[in-house]
Every structure is written in C-alpha cells, then in structure tokens.
Short mmCIF file of C-alpha atoms in Angstrom, two decimals:
data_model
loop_
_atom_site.label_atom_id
_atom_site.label_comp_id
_atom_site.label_asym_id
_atom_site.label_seq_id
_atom_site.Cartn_x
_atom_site.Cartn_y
_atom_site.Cartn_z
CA UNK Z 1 0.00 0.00 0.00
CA UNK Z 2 2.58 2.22 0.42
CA UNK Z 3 4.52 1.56 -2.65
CA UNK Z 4 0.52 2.65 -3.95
CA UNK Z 5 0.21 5.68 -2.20
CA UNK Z 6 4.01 7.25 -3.14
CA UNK Z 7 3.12 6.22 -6.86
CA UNK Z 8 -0.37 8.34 -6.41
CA UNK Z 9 1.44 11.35 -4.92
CA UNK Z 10 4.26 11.07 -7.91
CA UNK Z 11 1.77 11.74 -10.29
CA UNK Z 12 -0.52 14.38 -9.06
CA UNK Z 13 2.95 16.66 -9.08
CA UNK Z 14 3.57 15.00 -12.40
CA UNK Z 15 0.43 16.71 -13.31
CA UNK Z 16 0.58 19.62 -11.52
CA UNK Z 17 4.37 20.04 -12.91
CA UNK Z 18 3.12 18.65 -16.69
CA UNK Z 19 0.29 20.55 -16.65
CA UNK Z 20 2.39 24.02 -15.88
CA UNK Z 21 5.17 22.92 -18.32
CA UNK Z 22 2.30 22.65 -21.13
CA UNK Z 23 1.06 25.46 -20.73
CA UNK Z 24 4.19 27.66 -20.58
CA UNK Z 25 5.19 26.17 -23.77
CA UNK Z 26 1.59 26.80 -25.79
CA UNK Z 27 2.05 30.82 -24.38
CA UNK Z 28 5.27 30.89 -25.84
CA UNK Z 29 3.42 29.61 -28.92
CA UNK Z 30 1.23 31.84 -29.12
CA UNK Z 31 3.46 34.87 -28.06
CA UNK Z 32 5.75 34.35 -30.73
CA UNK Z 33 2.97 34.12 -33.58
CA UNK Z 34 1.63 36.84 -32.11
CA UNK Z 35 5.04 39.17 -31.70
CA UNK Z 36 5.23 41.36 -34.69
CA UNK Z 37 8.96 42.50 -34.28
CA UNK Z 38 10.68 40.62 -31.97
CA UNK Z 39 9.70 37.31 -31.01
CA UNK Z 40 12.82 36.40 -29.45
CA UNK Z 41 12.54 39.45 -26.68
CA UNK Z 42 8.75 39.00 -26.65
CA UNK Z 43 9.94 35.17 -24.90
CA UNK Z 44 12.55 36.73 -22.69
CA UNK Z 45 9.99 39.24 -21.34
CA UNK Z 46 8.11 36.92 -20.28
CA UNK Z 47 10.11 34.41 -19.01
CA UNK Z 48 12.67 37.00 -17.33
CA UNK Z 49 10.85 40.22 -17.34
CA UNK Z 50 9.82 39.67 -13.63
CA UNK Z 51 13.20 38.96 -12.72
CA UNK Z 52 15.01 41.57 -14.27
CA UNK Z 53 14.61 44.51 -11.20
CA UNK Z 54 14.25 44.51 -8.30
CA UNK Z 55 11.03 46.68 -8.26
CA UNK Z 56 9.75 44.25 -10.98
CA UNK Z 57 10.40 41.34 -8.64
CA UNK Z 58 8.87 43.24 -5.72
CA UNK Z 59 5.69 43.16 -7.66
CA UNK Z 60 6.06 39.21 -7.98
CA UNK Z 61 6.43 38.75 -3.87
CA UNK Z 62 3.79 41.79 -3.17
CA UNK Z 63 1.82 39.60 -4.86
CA UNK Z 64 2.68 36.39 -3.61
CA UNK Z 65 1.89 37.11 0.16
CA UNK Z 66 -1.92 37.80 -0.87
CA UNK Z 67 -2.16 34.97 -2.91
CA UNK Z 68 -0.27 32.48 -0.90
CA UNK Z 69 -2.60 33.48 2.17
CA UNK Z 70 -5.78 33.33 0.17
CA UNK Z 71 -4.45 30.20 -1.12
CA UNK Z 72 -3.94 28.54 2.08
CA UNK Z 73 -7.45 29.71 3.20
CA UNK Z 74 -9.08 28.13 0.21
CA UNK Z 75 -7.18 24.50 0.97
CA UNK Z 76 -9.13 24.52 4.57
CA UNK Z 77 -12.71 25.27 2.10
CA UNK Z 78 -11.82 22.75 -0.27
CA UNK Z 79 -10.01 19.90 1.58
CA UNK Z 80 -13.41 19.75 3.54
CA UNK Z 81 -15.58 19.10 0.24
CA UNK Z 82 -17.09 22.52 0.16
CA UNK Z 83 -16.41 25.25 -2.53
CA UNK Z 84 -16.86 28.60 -1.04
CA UNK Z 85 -15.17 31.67 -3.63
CA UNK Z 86 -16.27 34.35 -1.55
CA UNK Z 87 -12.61 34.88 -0.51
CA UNK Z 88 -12.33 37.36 -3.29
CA UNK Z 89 -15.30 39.58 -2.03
CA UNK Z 90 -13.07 39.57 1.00
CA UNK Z 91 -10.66 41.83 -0.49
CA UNK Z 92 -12.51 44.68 -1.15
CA UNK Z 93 -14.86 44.40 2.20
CA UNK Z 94 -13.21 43.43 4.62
CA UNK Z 95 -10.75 46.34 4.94
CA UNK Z 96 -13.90 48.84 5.68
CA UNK Z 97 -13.98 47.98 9.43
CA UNK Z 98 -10.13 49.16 9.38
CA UNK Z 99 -10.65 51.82 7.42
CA UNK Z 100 -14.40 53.46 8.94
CA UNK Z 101 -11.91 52.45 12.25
CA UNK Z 102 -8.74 54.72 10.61
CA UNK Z 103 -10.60 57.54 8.91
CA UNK Z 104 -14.18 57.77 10.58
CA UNK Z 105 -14.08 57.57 14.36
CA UNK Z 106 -11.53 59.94 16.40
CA UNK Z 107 -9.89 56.75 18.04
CA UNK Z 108 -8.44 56.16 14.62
CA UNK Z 109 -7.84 59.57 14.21
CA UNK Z 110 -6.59 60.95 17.43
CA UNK Z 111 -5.49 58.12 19.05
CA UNK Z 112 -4.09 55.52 16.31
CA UNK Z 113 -2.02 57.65 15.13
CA UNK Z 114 -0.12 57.64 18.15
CA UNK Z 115 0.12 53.98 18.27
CA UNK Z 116 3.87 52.26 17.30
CA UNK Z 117 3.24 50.41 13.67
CA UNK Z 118 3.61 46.89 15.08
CA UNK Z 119 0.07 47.56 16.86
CA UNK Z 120 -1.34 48.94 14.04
CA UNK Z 121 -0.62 46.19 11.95
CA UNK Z 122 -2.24 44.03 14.75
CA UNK Z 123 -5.22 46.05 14.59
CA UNK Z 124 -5.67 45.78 10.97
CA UNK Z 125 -4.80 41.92 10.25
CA UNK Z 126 -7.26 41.06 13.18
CA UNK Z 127 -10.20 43.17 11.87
CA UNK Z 128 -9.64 42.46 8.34
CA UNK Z 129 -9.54 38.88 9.47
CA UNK Z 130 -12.68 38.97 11.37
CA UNK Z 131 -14.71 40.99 8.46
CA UNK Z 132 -13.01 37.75 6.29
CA UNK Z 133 -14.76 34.99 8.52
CA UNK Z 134 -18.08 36.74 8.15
CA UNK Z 135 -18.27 37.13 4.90
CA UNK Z 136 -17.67 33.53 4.23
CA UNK Z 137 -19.56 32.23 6.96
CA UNK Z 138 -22.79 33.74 4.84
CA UNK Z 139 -22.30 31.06 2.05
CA UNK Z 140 -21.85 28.78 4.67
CA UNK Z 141 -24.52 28.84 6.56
CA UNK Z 142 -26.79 29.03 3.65
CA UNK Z 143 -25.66 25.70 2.61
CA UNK Z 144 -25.47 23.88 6.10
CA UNK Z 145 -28.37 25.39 7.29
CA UNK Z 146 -30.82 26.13 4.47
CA UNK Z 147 -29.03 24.14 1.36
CA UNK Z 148 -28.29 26.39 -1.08
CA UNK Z 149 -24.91 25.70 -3.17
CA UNK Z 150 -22.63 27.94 -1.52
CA UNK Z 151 -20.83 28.34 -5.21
CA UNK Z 152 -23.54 29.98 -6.64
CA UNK Z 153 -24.45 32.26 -3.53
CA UNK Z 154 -20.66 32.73 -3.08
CA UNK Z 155 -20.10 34.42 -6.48
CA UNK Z 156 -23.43 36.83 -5.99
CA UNK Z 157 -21.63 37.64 -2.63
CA UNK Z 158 -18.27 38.64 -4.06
CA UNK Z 159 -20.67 41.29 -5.89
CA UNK Z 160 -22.34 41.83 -2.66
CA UNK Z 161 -18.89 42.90 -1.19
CA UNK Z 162 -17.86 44.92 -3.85
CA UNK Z 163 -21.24 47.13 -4.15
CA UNK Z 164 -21.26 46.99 -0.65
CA UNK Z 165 -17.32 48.30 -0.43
CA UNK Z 166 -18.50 50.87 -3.12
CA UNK Z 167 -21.44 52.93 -0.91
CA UNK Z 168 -19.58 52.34 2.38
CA UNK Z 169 -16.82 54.13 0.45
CA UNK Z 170 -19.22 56.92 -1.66
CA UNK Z 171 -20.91 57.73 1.77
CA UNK Z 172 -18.17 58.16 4.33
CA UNK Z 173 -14.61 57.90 4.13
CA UNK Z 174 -13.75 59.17 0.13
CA UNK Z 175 -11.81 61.61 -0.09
CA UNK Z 176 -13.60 64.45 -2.06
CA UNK Z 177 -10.10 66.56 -3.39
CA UNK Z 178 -9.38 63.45 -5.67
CA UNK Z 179 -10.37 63.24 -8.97
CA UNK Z 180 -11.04 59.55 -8.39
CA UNK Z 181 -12.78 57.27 -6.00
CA UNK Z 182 -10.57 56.75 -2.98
CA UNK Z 183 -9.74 57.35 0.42
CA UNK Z 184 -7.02 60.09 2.13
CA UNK Z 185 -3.44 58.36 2.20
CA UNK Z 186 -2.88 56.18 4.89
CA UNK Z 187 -0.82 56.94 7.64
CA UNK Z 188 2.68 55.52 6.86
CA UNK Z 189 2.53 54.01 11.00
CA UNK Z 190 -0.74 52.53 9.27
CA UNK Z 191 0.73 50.36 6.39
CA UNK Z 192 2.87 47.91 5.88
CA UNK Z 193 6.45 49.17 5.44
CA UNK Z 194 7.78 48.95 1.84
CA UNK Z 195 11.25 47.19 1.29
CA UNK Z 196 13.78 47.89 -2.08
CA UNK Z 197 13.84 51.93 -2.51
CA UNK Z 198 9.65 51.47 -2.32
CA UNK Z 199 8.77 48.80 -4.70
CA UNK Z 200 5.83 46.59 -3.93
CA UNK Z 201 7.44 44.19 -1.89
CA UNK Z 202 6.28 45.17 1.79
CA UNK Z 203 6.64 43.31 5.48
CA UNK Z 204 3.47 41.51 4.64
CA UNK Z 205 5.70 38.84 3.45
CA UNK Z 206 6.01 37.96 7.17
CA UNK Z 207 2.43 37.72 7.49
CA UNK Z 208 2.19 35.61 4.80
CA UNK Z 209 5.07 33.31 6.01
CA UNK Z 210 3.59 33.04 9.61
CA UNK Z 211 0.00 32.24 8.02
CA UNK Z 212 1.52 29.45 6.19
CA UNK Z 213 3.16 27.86 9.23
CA UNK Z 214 -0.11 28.20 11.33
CA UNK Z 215 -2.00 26.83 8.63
CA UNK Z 216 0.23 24.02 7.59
CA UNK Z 217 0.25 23.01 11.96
CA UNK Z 218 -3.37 22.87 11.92
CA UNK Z 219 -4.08 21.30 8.62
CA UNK Z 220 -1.61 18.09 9.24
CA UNK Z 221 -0.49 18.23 13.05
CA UNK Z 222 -3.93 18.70 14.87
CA UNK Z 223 -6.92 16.88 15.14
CA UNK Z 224 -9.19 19.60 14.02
CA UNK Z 225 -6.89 19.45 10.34
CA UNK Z 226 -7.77 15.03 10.31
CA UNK Z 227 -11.00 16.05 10.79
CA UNK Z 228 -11.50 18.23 8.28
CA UNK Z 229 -9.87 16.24 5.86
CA UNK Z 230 -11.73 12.86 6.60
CA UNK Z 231 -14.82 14.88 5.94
CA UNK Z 232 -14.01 15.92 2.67
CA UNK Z 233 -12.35 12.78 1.40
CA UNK Z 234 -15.25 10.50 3.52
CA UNK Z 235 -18.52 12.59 4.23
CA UNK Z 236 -20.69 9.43 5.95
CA UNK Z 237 -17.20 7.45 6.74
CA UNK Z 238 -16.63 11.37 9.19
CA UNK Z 239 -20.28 11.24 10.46
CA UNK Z 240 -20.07 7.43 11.33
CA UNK Z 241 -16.88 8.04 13.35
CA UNK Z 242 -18.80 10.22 15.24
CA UNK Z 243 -17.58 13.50 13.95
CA UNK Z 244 -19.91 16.51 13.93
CA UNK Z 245 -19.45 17.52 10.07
CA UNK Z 246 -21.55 19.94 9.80
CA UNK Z 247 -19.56 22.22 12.86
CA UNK Z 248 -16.19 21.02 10.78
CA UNK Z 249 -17.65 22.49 7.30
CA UNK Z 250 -18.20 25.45 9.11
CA UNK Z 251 -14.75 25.61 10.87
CA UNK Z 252 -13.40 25.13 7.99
CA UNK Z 253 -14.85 27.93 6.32
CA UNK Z 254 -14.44 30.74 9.23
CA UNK Z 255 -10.53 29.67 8.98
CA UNK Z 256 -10.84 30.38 5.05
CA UNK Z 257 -12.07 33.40 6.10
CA UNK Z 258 -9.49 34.50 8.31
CA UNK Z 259 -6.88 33.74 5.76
CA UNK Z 260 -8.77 35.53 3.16
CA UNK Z 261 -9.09 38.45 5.60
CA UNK Z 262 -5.54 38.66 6.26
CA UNK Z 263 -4.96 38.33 2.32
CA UNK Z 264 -6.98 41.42 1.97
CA UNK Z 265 -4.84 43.49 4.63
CA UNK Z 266 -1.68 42.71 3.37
CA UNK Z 267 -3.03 43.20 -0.12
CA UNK Z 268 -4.95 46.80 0.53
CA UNK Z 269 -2.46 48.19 3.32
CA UNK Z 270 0.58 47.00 1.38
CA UNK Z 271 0.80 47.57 -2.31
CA UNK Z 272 -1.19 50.69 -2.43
CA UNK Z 273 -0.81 53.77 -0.58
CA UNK Z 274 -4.86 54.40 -0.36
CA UNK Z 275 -7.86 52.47 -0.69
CA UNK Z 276 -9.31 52.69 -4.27
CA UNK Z 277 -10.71 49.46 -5.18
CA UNK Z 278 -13.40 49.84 -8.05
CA UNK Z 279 -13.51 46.12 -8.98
CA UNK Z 280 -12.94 42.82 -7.77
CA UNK Z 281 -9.16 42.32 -7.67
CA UNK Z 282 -8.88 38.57 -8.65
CA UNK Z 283 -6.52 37.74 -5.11
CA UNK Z 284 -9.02 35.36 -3.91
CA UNK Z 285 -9.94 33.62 -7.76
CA UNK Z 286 -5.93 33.62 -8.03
CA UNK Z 287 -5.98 32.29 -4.18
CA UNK Z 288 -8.38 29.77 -5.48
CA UNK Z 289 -6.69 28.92 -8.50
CA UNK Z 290 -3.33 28.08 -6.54
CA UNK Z 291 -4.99 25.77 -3.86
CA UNK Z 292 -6.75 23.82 -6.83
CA UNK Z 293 -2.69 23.49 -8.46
CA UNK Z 294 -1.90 22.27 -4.72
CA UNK Z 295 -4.90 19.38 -4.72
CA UNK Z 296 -6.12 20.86 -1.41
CA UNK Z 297 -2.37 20.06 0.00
CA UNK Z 298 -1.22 23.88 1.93
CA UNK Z 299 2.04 21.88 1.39
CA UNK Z 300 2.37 22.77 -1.96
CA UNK Z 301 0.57 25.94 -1.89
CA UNK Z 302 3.59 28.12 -1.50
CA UNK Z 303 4.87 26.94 -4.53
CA UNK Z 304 1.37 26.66 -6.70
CA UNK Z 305 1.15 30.90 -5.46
CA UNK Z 306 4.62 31.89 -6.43
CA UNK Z 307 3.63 30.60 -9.97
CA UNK Z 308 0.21 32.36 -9.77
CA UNK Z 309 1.82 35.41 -9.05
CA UNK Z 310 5.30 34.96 -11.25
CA UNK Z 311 2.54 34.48 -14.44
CA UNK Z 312 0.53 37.57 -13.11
CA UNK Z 313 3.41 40.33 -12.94
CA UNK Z 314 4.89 37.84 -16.31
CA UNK Z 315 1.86 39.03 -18.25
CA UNK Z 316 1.99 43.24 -16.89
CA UNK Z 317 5.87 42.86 -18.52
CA UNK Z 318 4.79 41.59 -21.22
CA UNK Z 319 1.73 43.56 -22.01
CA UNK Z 320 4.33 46.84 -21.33
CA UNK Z 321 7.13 46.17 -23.33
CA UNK Z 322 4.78 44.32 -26.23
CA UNK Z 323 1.39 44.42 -27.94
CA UNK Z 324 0.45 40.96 -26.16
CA UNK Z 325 -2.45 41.88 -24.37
CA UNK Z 326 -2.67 41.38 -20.89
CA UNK Z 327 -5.28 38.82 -21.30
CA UNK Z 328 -3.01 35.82 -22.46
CA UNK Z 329 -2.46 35.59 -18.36
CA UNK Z 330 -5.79 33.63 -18.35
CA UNK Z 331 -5.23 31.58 -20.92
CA UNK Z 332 -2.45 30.43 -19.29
CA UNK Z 333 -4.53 29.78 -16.18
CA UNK Z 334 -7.07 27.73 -18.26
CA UNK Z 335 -4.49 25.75 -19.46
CA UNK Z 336 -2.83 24.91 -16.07
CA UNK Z 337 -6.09 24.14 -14.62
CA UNK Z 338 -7.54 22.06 -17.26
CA UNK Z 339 -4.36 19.88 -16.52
CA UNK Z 340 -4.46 19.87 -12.99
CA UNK Z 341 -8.08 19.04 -13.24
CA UNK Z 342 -8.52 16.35 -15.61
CA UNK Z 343 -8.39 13.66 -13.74
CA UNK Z 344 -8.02 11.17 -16.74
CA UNK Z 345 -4.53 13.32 -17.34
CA UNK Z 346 -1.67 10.64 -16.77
CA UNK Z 347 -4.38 8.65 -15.93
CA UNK Z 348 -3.42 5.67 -17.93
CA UNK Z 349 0.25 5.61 -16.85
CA UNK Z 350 -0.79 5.91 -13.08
CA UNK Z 351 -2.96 2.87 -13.41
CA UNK Z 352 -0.39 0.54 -15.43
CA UNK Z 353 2.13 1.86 -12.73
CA UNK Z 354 0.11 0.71 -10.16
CA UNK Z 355 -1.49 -2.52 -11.57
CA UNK Z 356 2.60 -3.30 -12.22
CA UNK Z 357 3.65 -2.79 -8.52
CA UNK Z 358 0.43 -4.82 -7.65
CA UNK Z 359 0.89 -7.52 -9.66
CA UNK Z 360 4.90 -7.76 -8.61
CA UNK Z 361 3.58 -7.87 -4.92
CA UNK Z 362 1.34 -10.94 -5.73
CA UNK Z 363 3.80 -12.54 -7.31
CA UNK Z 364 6.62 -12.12 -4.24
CA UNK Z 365 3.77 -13.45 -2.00
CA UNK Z 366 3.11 -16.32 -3.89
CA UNK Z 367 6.38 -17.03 -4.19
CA UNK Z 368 7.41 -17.03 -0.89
CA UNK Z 369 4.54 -19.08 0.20
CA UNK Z 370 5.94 -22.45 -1.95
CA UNK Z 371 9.03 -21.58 -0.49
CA UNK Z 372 7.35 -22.22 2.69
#
C-alpha cells in the first residue's frame, strides 16, 4: 500500500508540474505568432521580465503574500468538500472595518495615530480577518443550514462585497479633493512598510510566512486538520466516526475566512498607498486557483502561489514592453487548470504503474509461500 500511495502522490505533481510545463510552452506559442517584431525578446519578457529589477520582482512577492494566504485559506474550504469563492469579495470588504476604524471615528484619528506600527498592523490583520470569517460564513450557513450551493451564492456575494465596499466608500470615508474614488493616504505608522527603494514588496511577506506555518500546523499536526480532511475525502465514513461535520464544514470555512481576511490586509495596506478598489481584484480567484494546483495540500501551496503570481506580474511585462495583451495571463490559467483538473490526465500511466507494482507484490507473495 505504500509503494501505492508514493506512486499516487508522484503523479498528481507529475500533473501539476506537466500541466504548468504545457502550458508555458503553448504561451510561448502563441506569443511568438503573435510578436510582430521581436519574437525572441517577446519570450525573454516573459520568461525574465519579472526577474530583471528589483522593483519588478517586488511586484512578484507583493503579490505572492496575498495569494499564498488566500491560497492557504481556500485548501481549509476545499479539503473539507465545500467550494466557497467568496474569498475574493473579502478583499474589497473586509478592509472597511479598518478603514471606517482609521478615517471615521476619532480613536483612529486621534489616538491611532499615536500607536507604534507593530500595533497597528495588529489592529488591521485582526479586523480584516474577522470581516473575512463573516463574509464567508454567509455562504456557509446558507448551505449547512438552508441548502443552497454555496458556489452559486458565493459568487453573488463577491458582488455583494464589492457594491457593498462601493457605498460604504461613496458615503463616508472618500476623499472628495481626488479626482477619483478613494480614500485620504494612509498613515505611513498605518501600512505595511515597503522594502527595495519602495517597490511593492512590503513586510506583509512575514504575514504571509507566519499564516503558512499556522496553517500548515493545523491542517496536518492537529486533530481539528484530520477532521477536516476525513470529511471531505469520507462525508458518511466522518459522520459514522462520530464526527460533527456539519460544525467542521463550518470551521473550515471561518478559517478560510481569516486567511482571506488577512490576504486582503496585506493586499490593501501594502501595495497601495490608499484604498481605491473599483472592482474585484482577482486575489481570492488567483488564491483559489493556486490551492486547486496544490490538490487541497497547503504543502504545496507556497509553490502553486509563487507561480500564480510569477505568471501575473509575467503578463503586466509583457503587455508593457509588447502588444500581447494582458489577457493571455488567463489563458495560461485555463491551461494549467484544465491539466491539474482532468483527472483522466496521466491517468493511464498511473494505473499501469500501479497494476505493475500490484501484480509484482502478488507474485513475491506467492512465491514465498511455496518456499514455505
């Protein structure tokens, strides 16, 4: 069996590592049909572009941190058989507590500002955090409680959030001298601190990297994480145990929610220097996208979100120094997730592997009993 297993886990990251590989080389395809002039620096800009500065690779670990916390968030959702994508409403709601807090109220005003940035920073991950948990714990409960497919209610929340960001915005904390919708600056004892003369690349990394150790301790060294995960690979197998699965789908989803929370701090009190946010951002679909790559494993999620968000600044290069359109960035994503996905993908060599290793087994067994 455990020949079986180490076979199984060889080729899901033979997939996973196809699947990218395959679709790198059909966007360098298409790229170079696609490059009138220079086809050859087209290639380069998009494999090395992001590597090239630092202020260019900033913009690949500013956006890392998001995604690998939204990532990690999504693994708890999905390893427990649920599909909740209202992470990505989280990033433009659940910064308004921390911002009606910062701009609205004179503690945030008068007395905030006083406050050393560490405590600040506490301030803001824990709110943003706790907006995160109930946001998602909406979807939830309509499908634990009432049974509505928390995909489809998910997605009409992410609007929800937006909108919602939108009048909260309009009616209280804009700031009326711009010519655009936003808020004042934030106070730099308010933000994250930027790193590399001011690129993109901000102390949010250490958010990121202390989410992913919490989450990988809980996911694989508590009991809470084996519960979780024996309800979403066994639903009945869970409840005959004697595990309460509905109270785990819901755990599950309020600690997607705190991740996703924290993703939209780092992400809105990082990169930008006010709050602005128009339209959904795509952290929490790319979030998403890089804990589907990772097969529910947070493992492998700081690796599937470094890709996510080495394609991402791949494609701004490229879209700046060519006339490749942004766009080919979700192409790309289709490809890698129709891969990843297809379960029938390697499919045949998995099972030959394994009927091989079975059949050897048999035949050692057999073996040794005549012997005996």
């Amino acid at each position: 069996m455990k020949k079986v297993e180490r076979i199984d886990k060889m080729f899901e990251f033979l997939r996973v590592f196809l699947g990218i590989v395959i679709a790198f080389l059909i966007c360098i395809i298409i790229i170079v049909l696609m490059s009138n002039e220079d086809p050859a620096g087209a290639v380069y800009n998009f494999m090395i572009g992001p590597f090239m500065t630092p202020r260019r690779f900033g913009q690949v670990l500013a956006k890392y941190s998001s995604y690998l916390l939204a990532g990690l968030g999504m693994c708890f959702i999905y390893a427990a058989g649920r599909f909740n994508m209202a992470g990505e409403g989280c990033i433009n709601l659940a910064p308004m507590p921390v911002l009606l807090l910062m701009f609205y109220t004179d503690f945030g005003k008068n007395v905030m500002i006083g406050f050393p940035k560490i405590v600040n920073l506490i301030i803001i991950i824990a709110l943003c955090a706790i907006a995160g948990a109930i946001i998602l714990m909406i979807p939830a409960f309509g499908r634990e409680k009432l049974g509505a497919n928390e995909m489809v209610t998910s997605t009409i929340m992410n609007y929800f959030c937006l909108y919602a960001a939108l009048w909260i915005l309009k009616g209280t904390i804009t700031d009326r001298s711009r010519s655009f919708l936003g808020t004042p600056d934030f106070p730099e004892n308010m933000r994250f601190t930027r790193y590399w003369n001011g690129s993109n690349f901000t102390s949010g990394i250490f958010v990121a990297i202390i989410g992913c150790i919490i989450a990988l301790v809980i996911f694989y060294r508590t009991p809470l994480g084996a519960k979780i995960r024996m309800c979403g690979d066994n639903l009945q197998f869970a409840i005959y145990s004697g595990i309460n699965a509905t109270q785990m789908m819901f755990i599950a989803q309020l600690i997607g929610g705190l991740f996703a929370g924290a993703a939209a701090a780092v992400e809105n009190f990082g990169i930008y220097n006010y709050y602005y946010q128009s339209l959904l951002t795509n952290v929490g679909m790319d979030g998403l996208l890089a804990a589907v790559m990772a097969k529910k494993k947070p493992i492998f999620v700081p690796i599937t979100a470094f890709i996510m968000a080495y394609i991402r600044s791949a494609a701004n290069v490229l879209n700046a120094n060519t006339n490749i359109p942004i766009e080919l960035v979700t192409m790309l994503q289709a490809v890698i997730v129709l891969f990843v996905a297809a379960e029938e993908f390697l499919g045949g060599a998995r099972r030959k592997a394994i009927y091989e290793i079975s059949r050897k087994e048999e035949e050692s067994k057999k073996s040794t009993e005549v012997a005996i």
